[in-house]
Amino acid sequence: MESTRNRLIELLETKNDEFVSGQELSNELRKSRTAIWKHMKELEKDGYIIDAVPRKGYRIREFPKKLSSNTIQWGLHTKWLGSKIIHKKSVPSTQNIAHQLAQEGAQHGTVIIADEQTAGRGRLERKWHSMSEQGIWMSLLLRPKIPPIQAPQLTLLAATVLADILLKKVNVKAYIKWPNDIILNDKKIAGILTEMQAEQDQIQYIVLGIGINVNQSHHEFPEELKSIATSLKIETNKTHNIRDLIQSILTTFEQTYDHYLQNGFHDIKMKWESFGYKLGETVNITTPNHTWNTTILGIESDGGLLIKNPDGKTEKIYSAEIYNEGNTR
């Protein structure tokens, strides 16, 4: 049924605001005109405004402004990612829901999306400010057949997907700040949180969280974030369609993930380094025990950051904070 509605929406979209007769839709979809009418009523329940005129047919006058499982799934061209989409108005954290579903046996590719998170979190349990209907707050449930040691590669993969989408769909060049932040004009616009349940040699599941600031205005950020966070609306001076961005992310993620499983990490590494934040530049590295200036060289296949210290020695690190040189904020 969902594939029928996907095709129905596609047929109406391609007509560019022209009417499509019920008979034409019936012929294309091989459904009765009564069935077509019932599908139209279901679309209206999800916020589509549809004109139905006798002897003319149907046209979509307005697309839904609010998200739902159906509006995200209809028009989503993926094979397995998002085959099950769970949409919530407000939750503490999509990560928590994804963990619960995973433990209950939810399928690979399940996607949890919320309009708002009241206790969203990022790396190191930092709070993620998730405003209602102003951003993308979602978690992907994955069951990859890779050894646990390779799990950090999925964070790096997801980062390349987000940077690629922002470049191709929004026309802004964002950078990937190791290990999991997306930076635009030296401010954070998106983050990734990868959490894993695994045995010694086998991953049971991975929950990959994605948060993107989309339509917030500057004044809507808390005071403590105004100097370090931004949104697509702030950077482009226009409002963006969150549904379209979600669908683009899911489609590109699936393609990239499948390519990675078939071909390995090399292409992901190359793309990551094409977006690498401060790559080749001197930055400030801070760990719990030490702070020093160093040069970022790139990433390794195990997810580690490759740096060159002032003494000329190359080092690989797995946990640290990166700041501009001389800035330890």
Short mmCIF file of C-alpha atoms in Angstrom, two decimals, residues 120-249:
data_model
loop_
_atom_site.label_atom_id
_atom_site.label_comp_id
_atom_site.label_asym_id
_atom_site.label_seq_id
_atom_site.Cartn_x
_atom_site.Cartn_y
_atom_site.Cartn_z
CA GLY A 120 18.70 15.05 23.69
CA ARG A 121 22.32 14.16 24.22
CA GLY A 122 25.57 14.23 22.35
CA ARG A 123 29.03 12.87 22.91
CA LEU A 124 30.26 12.69 26.52
CA GLU A 125 26.63 13.01 27.71
CA ARG A 126 26.51 16.66 26.70
CA LYS A 127 23.02 18.09 26.30
CA TRP A 128 21.81 18.60 22.74
CA HIS A 129 19.32 21.46 22.39
CA SER A 130 16.56 20.02 20.17
CA MET A 131 13.90 22.63 19.45
CA SER A 132 10.43 21.54 18.39
CA GLU A 133 10.04 21.30 14.59
CA GLN A 134 13.20 23.32 13.97
CA GLY A 135 15.70 20.58 13.24
CA ILE A 136 16.32 16.94 12.42
CA TRP A 137 16.49 14.72 15.49
CA MET A 138 16.68 11.07 14.53
CA SER A 139 18.31 7.75 15.29
CA LEU A 140 19.07 4.89 12.90
CA LEU A 141 19.05 1.30 14.12
CA LEU A 142 21.71 -0.73 12.32
CA ARG A 143 22.74 -4.35 12.61
CA PRO A 144 25.96 -4.40 10.56
CA LYS A 145 27.88 -7.61 9.96
CA ILE A 146 31.24 -6.07 10.80
CA PRO A 147 33.55 -6.67 13.78
CA PRO A 148 33.09 -4.28 16.74
CA ILE A 149 36.53 -2.76 16.14
CA GLN A 150 35.20 -1.26 12.90
CA ALA A 151 32.18 0.43 14.50
CA PRO A 152 33.88 3.88 14.68
CA GLN A 153 33.99 3.84 10.88
CA LEU A 154 30.21 4.28 10.85
CA THR A 155 30.48 7.60 12.68
CA LEU A 156 32.95 8.80 10.06
CA LEU A 157 30.69 7.46 7.29
CA ALA A 158 27.66 9.31 8.67
CA ALA A 159 29.68 12.52 8.87
CA THR A 160 30.56 12.30 5.17
CA VAL A 161 26.88 11.79 4.34
CA LEU A 162 25.82 14.93 6.21
CA ALA A 163 28.61 17.06 4.74
CA ASP A 164 27.77 15.75 1.26
CA ILE A 165 24.05 16.51 1.63
CA LEU A 166 24.72 20.04 2.87
CA LEU A 167 26.97 20.66 -0.13
CA LYS A 168 24.74 19.14 -2.80
CA LYS A 169 21.26 20.01 -1.47
CA VAL A 170 21.86 23.26 0.41
CA ASN A 171 24.98 24.50 -1.41
CA VAL A 172 27.01 25.17 1.74
CA LYS A 173 30.48 23.73 2.41
CA ALA A 174 30.53 22.31 5.90
CA TYR A 175 33.49 20.57 7.51
CA ILE A 176 33.80 17.47 9.66
CA LYS A 177 35.41 18.13 13.02
CA TRP A 178 36.74 14.87 14.42
CA PRO A 179 35.21 12.79 15.73
CA ASN A 180 31.53 13.64 15.26
CA ASP A 181 30.72 17.32 14.66
CA ILE A 182 29.71 19.10 11.46
CA ILE A 183 31.02 22.67 11.38
CA LEU A 184 29.80 25.56 9.25
CA ASN A 185 31.60 28.89 9.45
CA ASP A 186 33.41 27.67 12.57
CA LYS A 187 30.14 26.93 14.39
CA LYS A 188 28.48 23.58 15.05
CA ILE A 189 25.50 22.82 12.87
CA ALA A 190 25.18 19.05 13.32
CA GLY A 191 26.41 16.19 15.44
CA ILE A 192 26.52 12.40 15.38
CA LEU A 193 26.27 10.03 18.33
CA THR A 194 27.09 6.36 17.76
CA GLU A 195 26.26 3.86 20.50
CA MET A 196 26.84 0.12 20.29
CA GLN A 197 25.73 -3.07 21.95
CA ALA A 198 28.18 -5.85 21.16
CA GLU A 199 29.86 -9.02 22.25
CA GLN A 200 33.61 -9.53 21.90
CA ASP A 201 33.49 -10.48 18.23
CA GLN A 202 29.97 -9.55 17.13
CA ILE A 203 27.86 -6.40 16.99
CA GLN A 204 24.32 -6.92 18.21
CA TYR A 205 23.23 -3.49 17.07
CA ILE A 206 24.32 0.10 16.61
CA VAL A 207 22.20 3.17 17.28
CA LEU A 208 23.42 6.08 15.21
CA GLY A 209 21.97 9.42 16.28
CA ILE A 210 21.90 12.47 14.02
CA GLY A 211 21.04 16.00 15.09
CA ILE A 212 20.97 18.91 12.64
CA ASN A 213 20.03 22.53 13.35
CA VAL A 214 17.84 23.49 10.42
CA ASN A 215 15.37 26.35 10.91
CA GLN A 216 16.35 28.00 14.19
CA SER A 217 16.88 31.76 14.27
CA HIS A 218 19.83 33.14 16.21
CA HIS A 219 17.67 34.39 19.08
CA GLU A 220 16.16 30.93 19.59
CA PHE A 221 19.42 29.39 20.74
CA PRO A 222 20.19 29.44 24.47
CA GLU A 223 22.62 32.18 25.41
CA GLU A 224 25.43 29.70 26.05
CA LEU A 225 25.14 28.32 22.48
CA LYS A 226 24.82 31.51 20.45
CA SER A 227 28.57 31.88 19.95
CA ILE A 228 29.24 28.24 19.08
CA ALA A 229 26.12 26.94 17.28
CA THR A 230 24.38 27.84 14.04
CA SER A 231 21.59 26.60 11.76
CA LEU A 232 20.97 26.31 8.04
CA LYS A 233 18.44 29.14 8.27
CA ILE A 234 20.98 31.43 9.88
CA GLU A 235 23.66 30.58 7.33
CA THR A 236 21.50 30.72 4.19
CA ASN A 237 18.87 33.25 5.27
CA LYS A 238 16.01 30.97 4.25
CA THR A 239 13.78 28.27 5.68
CA HIS A 240 14.44 24.67 4.62
CA ASN A 241 12.13 21.70 4.10
CA ILE A 242 12.96 19.26 6.88
CA ARG A 243 11.16 16.34 5.24
CA ASP A 244 13.18 16.69 2.03
CA LEU A 245 16.43 16.84 3.97
CA ILE A 246 15.54 13.71 5.97
CA GLN A 247 14.74 11.80 2.80
CA SER A 248 17.99 12.92 1.17
CA ILE A 249 19.99 11.88 4.23
#
